[in-house]
Coordinates of C-alpha atoms in Angstrom, one line a residue:
X1 CA -0.2 -0.1 -0.3
X2 CA 1.7 3.5 -1.1
X3 CA 2.5 6.0 1.7
X4 CA -0.5 8.3 2.2
X5 CA 0.3 11.9 2.5
X6 CA 0.6 13.2 6.4
X7 CA 0.6 16.8 7.2
X8 CA 2.0 16.2 11.1
X9 CA 4.6 19.4 11.4
X10 CA 3.8 21.6 13.7
X11 CA 2.9 24.9 11.9
X12 CA 4.8 28.1 11.8
X13 CA 3.1 30.9 13.5
X14 CA 2.5 32.2 9.4
X15 CA 0.8 29.0 8.9
X16 CA -1.3 28.7 12.7
X17 CA -2.6 32.5 11.8
X18 CA -3.5 31.4 8.3
X19 CA -5.6 28.3 9.8
X20 CA -7.1 30.6 12.5
X21 CA -8.7 33.2 9.9
X22 CA -9.8 29.8 8.2
X23 CA -11.3 28.4 11.1
X24 CA -13.0 31.7 12.1
X25 CA -14.5 31.8 8.4
X26 CA -15.8 28.0 8.1
X27 CA -19.7 27.6 8.6
X28 CA -20.6 24.5 9.8
X29 CA -24.1 23.0 9.5
X30 CA -24.5 20.0 12.0
X31 CA -27.8 17.5 11.0
X32 CA -28.7 15.1 13.6
X33 CA -31.3 12.8 12.3
X34 CA -33.7 11.6 15.5
X35 CA -35.6 8.4 16.1
X36 CA -36.6 7.2 19.5
X37 CA -33.7 8.8 21.0
X38 CA -35.2 11.1 23.4
X39 CA -32.6 10.1 26.1
X40 CA -29.9 10.8 24.2
X41 CA -30.5 13.4 21.7
X42 CA -29.9 16.4 24.4
X43 CA -26.4 15.5 25.0
X44 CA -25.8 15.4 21.1
X45 CA -27.3 18.3 20.9
X46 CA -25.2 19.8 23.5
X47 CA -22.4 18.8 22.6
X48 CA -22.5 20.4 18.8
X49 CA -23.3 23.7 20.8
X50 CA -20.2 23.4 23.5
X51 CA -18.4 23.7 20.2
X52 CA -15.2 26.2 20.5
X53 CA -15.6 26.9 16.9
X54 CA -19.7 27.7 17.3
X55 CA -21.7 25.7 14.4
X56 CA -23.3 28.3 12.2
X57 CA -26.5 26.2 13.1
X58 CA -27.8 22.8 14.2
X59 CA -30.9 21.0 12.4
X60 CA -32.5 18.4 14.1
X61 CA -35.2 16.3 12.1
X62 CA -37.5 14.0 14.4
X63 CA -38.2 11.3 11.6
X64 CA -41.4 10.1 13.4
X65 CA -40.2 9.3 16.8
X66 CA -42.8 7.7 18.9
X67 CA -41.1 8.2 22.1
X68 CA -41.3 12.1 22.2
X69 CA -37.7 12.6 21.0
X70 CA -38.4 16.3 20.0
X71 CA -39.9 17.2 23.0
X72 CA -36.9 16.4 25.0
X73 CA -35.5 19.6 23.4
X74 CA -38.3 21.6 23.9
X75 CA -36.4 23.9 26.6
X76 CA -33.7 24.5 24.2
X77 CA -33.6 28.3 23.1
X78 CA -30.8 28.8 21.3
X79 CA -31.7 30.4 18.1
X80 CA -29.1 28.2 15.5
X81 CA -31.2 25.1 17.0
X82 CA -33.7 24.3 14.5
X83 CA -36.3 21.1 15.1
X84 CA -38.0 19.7 12.4
X85 CA -40.7 17.3 12.4
X86 CA -41.7 14.5 9.8
X87 CA -43.7 11.3 9.1
X88 CA -41.0 8.4 9.6
X89 CA -39.0 8.0 6.0
X90 CA -36.1 6.4 7.3
X91 CA -32.4 7.8 8.0
X92 CA -31.2 8.5 4.4
X93 CA -34.4 10.5 3.8
X94 CA -33.6 12.4 7.0
X95 CA -30.4 13.4 6.2
X96 CA -31.2 14.2 3.1
X97 CA -33.7 16.9 3.9
X98 CA -30.6 18.3 6.8
X99 CA -29.1 19.0 3.9
X100 CA -31.3 20.6 1.6
X101 CA -32.2 22.7 4.3
X102 CA -28.5 23.3 5.3
X103 CA -27.5 27.1 4.9
X104 CA -23.8 26.4 6.0
X105 CA -20.9 26.4 3.9
X106 CA -20.2 22.7 5.2
X107 CA -22.5 20.0 6.6
X108 CA -21.5 17.8 9.1
X109 CA -23.4 14.9 10.5
X110 CA -24.6 13.4 13.9
X111 CA -26.6 10.5 15.2
X112 CA -28.6 11.5 18.1
X113 CA -26.9 8.9 20.7
X114 CA -23.5 10.0 19.5
X115 CA -21.6 13.2 20.7
X116 CA -18.7 15.5 19.2
X117 CA -15.5 16.3 21.6
X118 CA -15.7 20.2 22.2
X119 CA -12.7 20.8 19.8
X120 CA -14.6 18.6 16.9
X121 CA -15.3 21.4 14.5
X122 CA -12.1 23.2 15.4
X123 CA -9.9 20.2 14.3
X124 CA -11.9 20.0 11.2
X125 CA -11.1 23.6 10.2
X126 CA -7.5 22.5 11.2
X127 CA -7.9 19.8 8.6
X128 CA -9.1 22.4 6.0
X129 CA -6.4 24.8 6.4
X130 CA -3.6 21.8 6.0
X131 CA -5.8 20.3 3.1
X132 CA -7.9 22.8 1.3
X133 CA -8.5 20.6 -2.0
X134 CA -10.3 18.4 0.5
X135 CA -14.1 18.1 -0.1
X136 CA -14.5 15.8 3.0
X137 CA -13.0 16.5 6.5
X138 CA -13.2 13.9 9.3
X139 CA -11.8 12.9 12.5
X140 CA -11.0 9.7 14.3
X141 CA -13.5 8.1 16.5
X142 CA -13.8 6.2 19.5
X143 CA -16.5 3.9 20.4
X144 CA -18.2 3.7 23.9
X145 CA -21.0 1.1 25.2
X146 CA -22.6 3.5 27.8
X147 CA -26.7 2.9 27.5
X148 CA -27.8 5.8 29.4
X149 CA -28.5 9.1 28.5
X150 CA -26.1 11.4 30.3
X151 CA -23.9 13.5 28.8
X152 CA -20.4 12.1 27.7
X153 CA -17.7 13.9 29.3
X154 CA -14.9 15.7 27.2
X155 CA -12.4 12.8 26.9
X156 CA -8.4 13.6 26.0
X157 CA -7.3 13.8 22.7
X158 CA -3.8 14.6 21.1
X159 CA -2.4 18.0 22.3
X160 CA -1.6 20.7 21.0
X161 CA -1.6 19.2 17.2
X162 CA -2.9 15.8 15.7
X163 CA -1.6 15.2 11.8
X164 CA -3.8 15.2 9.2
X165 CA -4.0 12.6 6.5
X166 CA -4.9 13.3 2.9
X167 CA -6.7 9.9 1.9
X168 CA -6.7 9.9 -2.1
X169 CA -8.4 6.4 -2.3
X170 CA -10.7 5.9 0.6
X171 CA -11.6 2.1 -0.1
X172 CA -8.0 1.0 0.5
X173 CA -7.5 3.2 3.3
X174 CA -10.8 1.7 5.0
X175 CA -9.3 -1.9 4.7
X176 CA -6.1 -0.9 6.6
X177 CA -8.5 0.7 9.8
X178 CA -12.0 2.8 9.7
X179 CA -10.3 6.5 9.7
X180 CA -14.2 8.2 10.0
X181 CA -18.0 7.5 10.7
X182 CA -20.8 9.2 10.0
X183 CA -20.8 10.9 13.4
X184 CA -17.1 12.5 12.6
X185 CA -17.6 13.8 9.3
X186 CA -18.2 17.1 7.2
X187 CA -18.9 17.9 3.5
X188 CA -18.5 21.2 1.4
X189 CA -22.0 22.2 0.8
X190 CA -20.7 23.0 -3.0
X191 CA -19.7 19.0 -3.8
X192 CA -23.3 18.6 -2.5
X193 CA -24.9 20.4 -4.9
X194 CA -23.1 18.9 -7.7
X195 CA -24.1 15.1 -6.7
X196 CA -27.2 13.5 -8.3
X197 CA -28.0 11.3 -5.3
X198 CA -26.8 12.0 -1.8
X199 CA -27.7 9.4 0.8
X200 CA -29.8 6.5 -1.2
X201 CA -33.5 6.8 0.3
X202 CA -34.8 3.3 1.4
X203 CA -31.8 2.2 2.8
X204 CA -30.1 2.0 6.0
X205 CA -27.3 0.0 6.1
X206 CA -24.1 1.2 4.3
X207 CA -26.0 3.7 2.8
X208 CA -23.3 6.2 4.4
X209 CA -20.2 4.3 3.7
X210 CA -22.0 4.2 0.1
X211 CA -21.9 8.4 0.6
X212 CA -18.3 8.3 1.5
X213 CA -17.0 6.0 -1.1
X214 CA -18.9 8.1 -3.4
X215 CA -17.4 11.3 -2.3
X216 CA -14.1 9.9 -1.9
X217 CA -14.1 9.0 -5.8
X218 CA -14.7 12.8 -6.5
X219 CA -12.2 14.7 -4.2
X220 CA -9.5 13.7 -1.2
X221 CA -10.4 13.4 2.0
X222 CA -8.6 14.7 5.0
X223 CA -8.7 13.1 8.2
X224 CA -7.3 14.2 11.7
X225 CA -5.9 11.5 13.4
X226 CA -7.1 12.2 16.9
X227 CA -10.6 11.0 18.3
X228 CA -12.8 14.0 18.3
X229 CA -16.4 12.1 18.2
X230 CA -17.9 9.5 20.2
X231 CA -20.4 6.1 19.0
X232 CA -22.2 4.9 21.4
X233 CA -22.3 1.0 20.6
X234 CA -25.3 -1.6 22.2
X235 CA -28.1 1.4 21.8
X236 CA -31.4 -0.4 21.2
X237 CA -32.0 0.9 17.3
X238 CA -28.7 2.7 17.0
X239 CA -27.3 3.2 13.7
X240 CA -24.4 1.3 14.2
X241 CA -25.8 -1.7 15.5
X242 CA -26.3 -4.6 13.4
X243 CA -26.4 -8.6 13.7
X244 CA -25.2 -11.5 11.6
X245 CA -25.6 -10.1 7.6
X246 CA -27.3 -13.0 5.4
X247 CA -26.5 -10.8 2.4
X248 CA -24.4 -8.2 1.1
X249 CA -26.1 -4.7 1.6
X250 CA -27.2 -2.8 -1.7
X251 CA -24.1 -0.7 -1.6
X252 CA -21.3 -3.4 -2.0
X253 CA -23.7 -5.1 -4.9
X254 CA -23.8 -1.4 -6.5
X255 CA -19.9 -1.0 -6.1
X256 CA -19.0 -4.3 -8.0
X257 CA -21.4 -3.6 -10.6
X258 CA -19.8 0.1 -11.1
X259 CA -16.8 -0.9 -10.9
X260 CA -17.5 -3.1 -13.9
X261 CA -19.2 -1.0 -16.1
X262 CA -16.9 2.3 -15.3
X263 CA -19.1 4.3 -13.4
X264 CA -16.4 4.2 -10.6
X265 CA -13.1 5.8 -11.7
X266 CA -11.0 3.2 -13.4
X267 CA -8.1 4.2 -11.0
X268 CA -10.3 3.2 -8.1
X269 CA -11.1 -0.5 -10.0
X270 CA -8.8 -2.6 -8.3
X271 CA -9.3 -1.0 -4.9
X272 CA -13.3 -1.1 -5.5
X273 CA -13.2 -4.7 -6.6
X274 CA -11.1 -5.7 -3.5
X275 CA -13.3 -4.0 -1.1
X276 CA -16.2 -6.1 -2.5
X277 CA -14.1 -9.4 -2.1
X278 CA -13.1 -8.4 1.7
X279 CA -16.8 -7.7 2.5
X280 CA -17.8 -11.0 1.3
X281 CA -15.1 -12.7 3.5
X282 CA -16.1 -11.2 6.3
X283 CA -19.8 -12.3 5.5
X284 CA -18.4 -16.0 5.2
X285 CA -16.9 -15.6 8.8
X286 CA -20.1 -14.5 10.3
X287 CA -22.0 -17.5 8.5
X288 CA -19.0 -19.7 10.1
X289 CA -19.9 -18.4 13.4
X290 CA -23.5 -18.6 12.8
X291 CA -23.2 -22.3 11.9
X292 CA -23.7 -22.1 8.1
X293 CA -20.7 -23.7 6.4
X294 CA -22.5 -24.0 3.3
X295 CA -23.1 -20.5 3.1
X296 CA -19.9 -19.5 4.1
X297 CA -18.3 -21.0 1.3
X298 CA -20.6 -19.6 -0.9
X299 CA -19.6 -16.3 0.2
X300 CA -15.9 -17.1 -0.4
X301 CA -16.4 -18.3 -3.9
X302 CA -18.1 -14.6 -4.1
X303 CA -15.2 -13.2 -3.0
X304 CA -12.6 -15.2 -5.1
X305 CA -11.4 -12.3 -6.7
X306 CA -8.6 -12.2 -3.8
X307 CA -8.5 -15.9 -3.2
X308 CA -4.5 -15.5 -3.1
X309 CA -4.7 -13.1 0.0
X310 CA -4.2 -14.7 3.2
X311 CA -7.6 -14.1 4.4
X312 CA -9.1 -15.5 2.1
X313 CA -7.1 -18.9 2.3
X314 CA -7.5 -18.6 6.4
X315 CA -11.3 -18.2 6.0
X316 CA -11.3 -21.1 3.4
X317 CA -9.1 -23.4 5.8
X318 CA -11.8 -22.6 8.7
X319 CA -14.8 -23.4 6.4
X320 CA -13.6 -26.5 5.5
X321 CA -11.9 -28.3 8.3
X322 CA -12.7 -26.2 11.7
X323 CA -15.7 -26.7 13.9
X324 CA -18.4 -24.7 13.9
X325 CA -17.8 -23.8 17.5
X326 CA -14.0 -22.7 17.3
X327 CA -15.1 -20.5 14.4
X328 CA -17.7 -18.7 16.3
X329 CA -15.1 -17.9 18.8
X330 CA -12.6 -16.8 16.6
X331 CA -14.7 -14.6 14.6
X332 CA -16.2 -13.4 17.9
X333 CA -12.8 -12.4 19.3
X334 CA -11.5 -10.7 15.8
X335 CA -14.7 -8.6 16.2
X336 CA -13.5 -7.5 19.5
X337 CA -10.1 -6.8 18.6
X338 CA -11.4 -4.7 15.5
X339 CA -13.7 -2.9 17.9
X340 CA -10.6 -2.2 20.4
X341 CA -8.1 -0.9 17.8
X342 CA -10.9 0.7 15.6
X343 CA -9.7 -2.2 12.9
X344 CA -11.2 -4.4 10.3
X345 CA -11.1 -8.0 11.3
X346 CA -8.7 -9.9 9.2

């Protein structure tokens, strides 16, 4: 894998001054889709309002919640907070409505049960100053298993400066480890307005990855190498909580088709097919963990594009010879390890 450019030098006084001018001129619209997260949304909104770089606006869209989610914000009087109610339409339609309503120069996203570090938007501004050509700005994120609605205390991040990584091939970078998530990313509004499709409506799993990869095909992505966002895991109904998957999500199937028909730029053809193959290997391992050896072998056949890789061959040996109970323990251990180190399982 080629080295990714890093902008990790401590800035000079002139660079710092230029970054500060850039920081003060950036207007972030933060879009928060809300569905049955009444006990969390207040904490999320507070984390946005507490930013050292103040947001331009906060758009909370209640997607037909049945737990009085929007009512939990009734006491919020900050004029930057806009609360919109709609009939349930799904997370993609909800985020799309927020994009359409945004009046800032950048649109950031935050799931209602997640939270920003107070320096999150400032970190994105630093990324923009370091990599002005990037239309997607992001930071790393941390995962916590905290099921209450209590505000998350600010956590330590590297100070005073974090490296900014300019990602040219997001799929290739994703297979190294997860560089961003939906609650740690912002997109230039002008870039969004050039797209014919934002989040694919009717889809609620992988719809965010589909969006980030399509954006990454059009312009570089700048990632701050510090955890400035927190994702809550194991929250019922969380956008990041999913069980064993039997089939690839639609975006993976589309990615394969678009790599083969030329929709995806040719320079990303190989990494797109590699990503699809790696996804099928993950499905094969999940099938093994569920005791379905036949399905695991089917998934491996679909991943034959990378049959020479150690990961494919190890999974094939597991599917052919390892007892199902051992395979389940192995997959469970690898997933926990991946969560711990923010990496994809290998």
